[in-house]
CSV table of C-alpha atoms in Angstrom, one decimal:
chain,number,residue,atom,x,y,z
A,1,GLU,CA,14.6,-2.6,8.0
A,2,VAL,CA,12.6,-5.4,8.1
A,3,VAL,CA,12.3,-7.7,5.2
A,4,MET,CA,9.8,-9.8,3.8
A,5,MET,CA,10.2,-12.4,1.5
A,6,GLN,CA,7.3,-14.0,-0.3
A,7,SER,CA,7.1,-17.4,-2.4
A,8,PRO,CA,7.0,-18.7,-4.6
A,9,VAL,CA,7.5,-15.5,-7.1
A,10,THR,CA,5.1,-17.1,-9.2
A,11,LEU,CA,2.0,-19.7,-9.4
A,12,SER,CA,0.6,-21.4,-11.9
A,13,VAL,CA,-2.7,-22.5,-10.9
A,14,SER,CA,-5.8,-23.8,-12.3
A,15,PRO,CA,-9.5,-22.7,-11.1
A,16,GLY,CA,-11.0,-24.7,-8.5
A,17,GLU,CA,-7.3,-25.0,-7.0
A,18,ARG,CA,-6.5,-24.3,-2.9
A,19,VAL,CA,-3.4,-22.1,-3.3
A,20,THR,CA,-1.3,-21.2,-0.5
A,21,LEU,CA,1.1,-18.4,-0.7
A,22,SER,CA,4.1,-17.6,2.0
A,23,CYS,CA,5.1,-14.7,3.6
A,24,ARG,CA,8.4,-14.6,5.7
A,25,ALA,CA,9.9,-11.7,8.1
A,26,SER,CA,13.5,-10.9,8.5
A,27,GLN,CA,12.7,-10.3,12.0
A,28,SER,CA,9.2,-10.8,14.2
A,29,VAL,CA,6.3,-8.4,13.3
A,30,GLY,CA,3.8,-10.0,15.6
A,31,ASN,CA,0.9,-10.0,14.0
A,32,ASN,CA,1.4,-6.7,12.1
A,33,MET,CA,1.0,-7.4,8.6
A,34,ASP,CA,-1.4,-7.4,5.8
A,35,TRP,CA,-1.9,-8.7,2.9
A,36,TYR,CA,-3.0,-6.8,-0.6
A,37,GLN,CA,-4.4,-8.1,-4.0
A,38,GLN,CA,-3.4,-6.2,-7.2
A,39,LYS,CA,-5.0,-6.9,-10.3
A,40,PRO,CA,-3.3,-5.3,-13.6
A,41,GLY,CA,-3.9,-1.4,-13.8
A,42,GLN,CA,-5.4,-1.1,-10.5
A,43,PRO,CA,-4.2,-0.1,-6.9
A,44,PRO,CA,-3.5,-2.7,-4.7
A,45,ARG,CA,-6.4,-3.3,-2.5
A,46,LEU,CA,-5.9,-4.7,1.2
A,47,LEU,CA,-7.3,-8.3,1.3
A,48,ILE,CA,-6.3,-9.9,4.9
A,49,TYR,CA,-5.3,-7.5,8.0
A,50,THR,CA,-3.4,-7.9,11.6
A,51,ALA,CA,-2.6,-11.4,10.1
A,52,SER,CA,-6.1,-12.8,9.7
A,53,ASN,CA,-8.9,-10.5,9.4
A,54,ARG,CA,-10.9,-10.5,6.3
A,55,ALA,CA,-11.3,-7.1,4.8
A,56,THR,CA,-14.6,-6.1,3.5
A,57,GLY,CA,-15.5,-7.0,-0.2
A,58,PHE,CA,-13.5,-10.4,-0.2
A,59,PRO,CA,-15.1,-13.6,-0.3
A,60,ALA,CA,-14.5,-16.4,2.7
A,61,ARG,CA,-12.6,-18.6,-0.1
A,62,PHE,CA,-9.8,-16.1,1.6
A,63,SER,CA,-8.1,-16.3,4.5
A,64,GLY,CA,-4.6,-15.3,6.7
A,65,SER,CA,-2.6,-16.9,9.2
A,66,GLY,CA,0.4,-16.8,11.1
A,67,SER,CA,2.8,-14.6,13.3
A,68,GLY,CA,5.8,-13.8,14.2
A,69,THR,CA,8.1,-14.4,11.2
A,70,GLU,CA,5.8,-16.7,9.2
A,71,PHE,CA,2.7,-16.0,7.4
A,72,THR,CA,0.3,-18.0,4.7
A,73,LEU,CA,-2.7,-16.8,2.5
A,74,THR,CA,-4.7,-19.5,1.3
A,75,ILE,CA,-7.5,-19.2,-1.3
A,76,ASP,CA,-9.7,-22.0,-1.2
A,77,SER,CA,-11.2,-22.9,-4.6
A,78,LEU,CA,-9.0,-20.5,-7.0
A,79,GLN,CA,-11.7,-18.6,-9.3
A,80,SER,CA,-10.1,-16.6,-12.7
A,81,ASP,CA,-10.9,-13.5,-11.0
A,82,ASP,CA,-8.3,-14.2,-8.4
A,83,LEU,CA,-5.5,-13.9,-10.9
A,84,ALA,CA,-3.5,-11.4,-9.5
A,85,VAL,CA,-0.6,-10.4,-7.6
A,86,TYR,CA,-0.4,-10.6,-4.1
A,87,PHE,CA,1.7,-8.9,-1.8
A,88,CYS,CA,2.5,-9.1,2.1
A,89,LEU,CA,3.2,-5.9,4.1
A,90,GLN,CA,4.7,-5.5,7.5
A,91,PHE,CA,3.3,-2.5,9.7
A,92,ASN,CA,5.2,-3.7,12.8
A,93,GLU,CA,7.9,-0.8,13.2
A,94,TRP,CA,8.8,1.9,10.4
A,95,PRO,CA,9.3,2.0,7.1
A,96,PHE,CA,6.7,-0.5,6.5
A,97,THR,CA,8.1,-2.8,4.2
A,98,PHE,CA,6.2,-4.8,1.4
A,99,GLY,CA,7.6,-8.4,0.0
A,100,GLN,CA,8.3,-8.2,-3.7
A,101,GLY,CA,4.9,-10.2,-4.7
A,102,THR,CA,3.5,-13.5,-5.8
A,103,LYS,CA,2.2,-13.2,-9.0
A,104,LEU,CA,-0.9,-16.1,-9.6
A,105,GLU,CA,-1.2,-17.4,-13.2
A,106,ILE,CA,-3.7,-19.5,-15.0
A,107,LYS,CA,-1.9,-23.4,-15.3
B,1,GLU,CA,-18.4,5.8,-1.6
B,2,VAL,CA,-15.3,7.2,-0.4
B,3,GLN,CA,-13.2,7.8,-3.2
B,4,LEU,CA,-9.4,9.4,-3.5
B,5,VAL,CA,-8.0,11.1,-6.0
B,6,GLU,CA,-4.3,12.2,-6.6
B,7,SER,CA,-3.3,14.9,-9.0
B,8,GLY,CA,0.1,16.6,-9.7
B,9,GLY,CA,2.1,14.3,-11.2
B,10,GLY,CA,4.7,14.8,-14.0
B,11,PHE,CA,7.6,14.9,-15.7
B,12,VAL,CA,10.6,17.1,-13.9
B,13,GLN,CA,14.2,17.0,-14.0
B,14,PRO,CA,16.4,16.0,-11.2
B,15,GLY,CA,17.0,18.6,-8.6
B,16,GLY,CA,13.2,19.4,-9.5
B,17,SER,CA,10.1,20.0,-7.2
B,18,LEU,CA,6.3,18.6,-7.4
B,19,ARG,CA,3.5,18.8,-5.4
B,20,LEU,CA,1.2,16.0,-5.4
B,21,SER,CA,-2.2,16.4,-3.6
B,22,CYS,CA,-4.5,14.1,-2.4
B,23,GLU,CA,-8.3,14.9,-2.3
B,24,ALA,CA,-11.1,12.7,-0.4
B,25,SER,CA,-14.6,12.6,-0.8
B,26,GLU,CA,-17.0,11.3,1.8
B,27,ILE,CA,-14.9,10.8,4.5
B,28,ASN,CA,-12.8,13.5,6.6
B,29,LEU,CA,-9.1,12.9,6.5
B,30,TYR,CA,-8.7,14.9,10.0
B,31,TYR,CA,-9.4,11.9,11.4
B,32,TYR,CA,-7.6,9.1,9.9
B,33,GLU,CA,-3.9,8.4,8.5
B,34,LEU,CA,-3.3,9.3,5.2
B,35,ASP,CA,0.2,7.3,3.5
B,36,TRP,CA,1.4,7.7,0.3
B,37,VAL,CA,2.8,4.5,-1.3
B,38,ARG,CA,4.7,4.0,-4.6
B,39,GLN,CA,5.1,1.6,-6.9
B,40,THR,CA,7.8,1.0,-10.2
B,41,PRO,CA,8.2,-2.6,-11.8
B,42,ALA,CA,11.6,-2.6,-10.9
B,43,ARG,CA,11.5,-1.9,-7.2
B,44,GLY,CA,7.9,-2.9,-6.2
B,45,LEU,CA,6.0,-1.4,-3.4
B,46,GLU,CA,7.3,1.0,-1.5
B,47,TRP,CA,5.7,2.9,1.5
B,48,VAL,CA,6.8,6.5,1.2
B,49,ALA,CA,5.3,8.3,3.7
B,50,ARG,CA,2.4,8.1,6.4
B,51,MET,CA,0.5,11.4,7.9
B,52,TRP,CA,-2.2,11.8,10.6
B,53,GLY,CA,-5.0,13.9,9.3
B,54,HIS,CA,-4.2,16.3,12.5
B,55,GLY,CA,-1.0,16.6,11.2
B,56,ASN,CA,0.8,15.6,14.8
B,57,GLN,CA,2.6,12.8,13.1
B,58,LYS,CA,4.6,11.9,10.1
B,59,TYR,CA,6.8,9.4,9.1
B,60,TYR,CA,9.4,8.9,5.9
B,61,VAL,CA,10.9,6.3,4.3
B,62,ASP,CA,14.6,6.8,4.6
B,63,SER,CA,15.3,7.8,1.0
B,64,VAL,CA,13.0,10.6,0.8
B,65,TRP,CA,13.8,11.9,4.3
B,66,GLY,CA,14.7,15.8,4.1
B,67,ARG,CA,13.4,16.0,0.3
B,68,PHE,CA,9.9,15.0,1.2
B,69,SER,CA,7.5,16.5,3.3
B,70,VAL,CA,3.7,15.9,3.8
B,71,SER,CA,0.9,18.5,4.7
B,72,SER,CA,-2.6,18.5,5.1
B,73,ASP,CA,-5.0,21.0,3.9
B,74,LYS,CA,-8.5,21.0,5.8
B,75,THR,CA,-10.0,23.2,3.6
B,76,ARG,CA,-9.9,21.1,0.4
B,77,ASN,CA,-9.9,17.7,2.3
B,78,SER,CA,-6.9,16.9,1.2
B,79,VAL,CA,-3.3,16.1,1.9
B,80,ASP,CA,0.2,17.4,-0.1
B,81,LEU,CA,3.2,15.4,-0.6
B,82,GLN,CA,5.7,18.2,-1.6
B,83,MET,CA,8.4,16.5,-3.3
B,84,ASP,CA,11.8,18.3,-3.4
B,85,SER,CA,15.4,17.5,-4.8
B,86,LEU,CA,14.1,15.0,-7.0
B,87,ARG,CA,16.1,12.3,-8.1
B,88,VAL,CA,15.9,9.7,-11.2
B,89,GLU,CA,14.9,6.6,-8.4
B,90,ASP,CA,11.8,8.7,-7.6
B,91,THR,CA,10.3,7.8,-10.5
B,92,SER,CA,7.3,5.8,-9.9
B,93,VAL,CA,3.4,5.9,-9.4
B,94,TYR,CA,2.5,7.5,-6.5
B,95,TYR,CA,-0.9,6.2,-4.8
B,96,CYS,CA,-2.4,7.7,-1.7
B,97,ARG,CA,-4.2,5.6,0.4
B,98,VAL,CA,-6.6,5.6,3.4
B,99,TRP,CA,-7.4,2.9,6.3
B,100,VAL,CA,-10.8,3.0,7.2
B,101,ARG,CA,-11.1,1.2,10.2
B,102,GLU,CA,-15.1,1.3,10.5
B,103,HIS,CA,-15.7,-0.1,7.1
B,104,ARG,CA,-13.2,-2.7,7.5
B,105,ARG,CA,-10.9,-1.9,4.3
B,106,ASP,CA,-8.8,0.7,2.6
B,107,TYR,CA,-9.3,3.3,0.2
B,108,TRP,CA,-6.5,4.4,-2.9
B,109,GLY,CA,-6.2,6.9,-5.6
B,110,PRO,CA,-5.5,5.8,-9.2
B,111,GLY,CA,-2.2,7.0,-9.0
B,112,THR,CA,-0.6,9.5,-10.2
B,113,LEU,CA,3.1,9.4,-12.5
B,114,VAL,CA,5.9,11.2,-11.4
B,115,THR,CA,9.1,11.0,-13.6
B,116,VAL,CA,12.3,12.4,-12.8
B,117,SER,CA,14.6,12.5,-16.1
B,118,SER,CA,17.2,14.7,-17.7
């Protein structure tokens, strides 16, 4: 199965910072990759679909890029509401597989 | 707004069975792919199964193959996850999820906890 590896595991950030999260696939997944945001006590929520398309309800400060094996989620001017765990997911082949997540914390 | 609600979770001994149900409102599941995803703090998120609402295609992660099965109930507008031969490692919060392309977003249920323990 495709292994998705996220880095870093935890990131301490300050409001207003630009944040970059990474996700690497063990083999090419094309652009068949999503990003999810999960806040405490809530299910995950699709944030970016097919690598670079922002889902409904998320502001333009969230953006995704990459293809093949290397993907990036960028949050411009981080806000306190963005503190959450972010997961990448590949859906290029079954079984779909998630990364282990990156937790954003307040510095 | 589209809503999904899971039910059927609970406590069961190893080898036992549970049937989870995911009922939808404001959307006809027949026309969508419905997913079951589970999560534990230790193992993270795992995509368990996918089913097209019309039932023609179903996928399962290897760890549940032959033990879990998904089916749809058109009258209840629901998708069920029958879980047999449960193992301790199946303990998890189970979510159902649907991607609605025309809304450019997905919808998740709040989750239901399944605990397998002796």
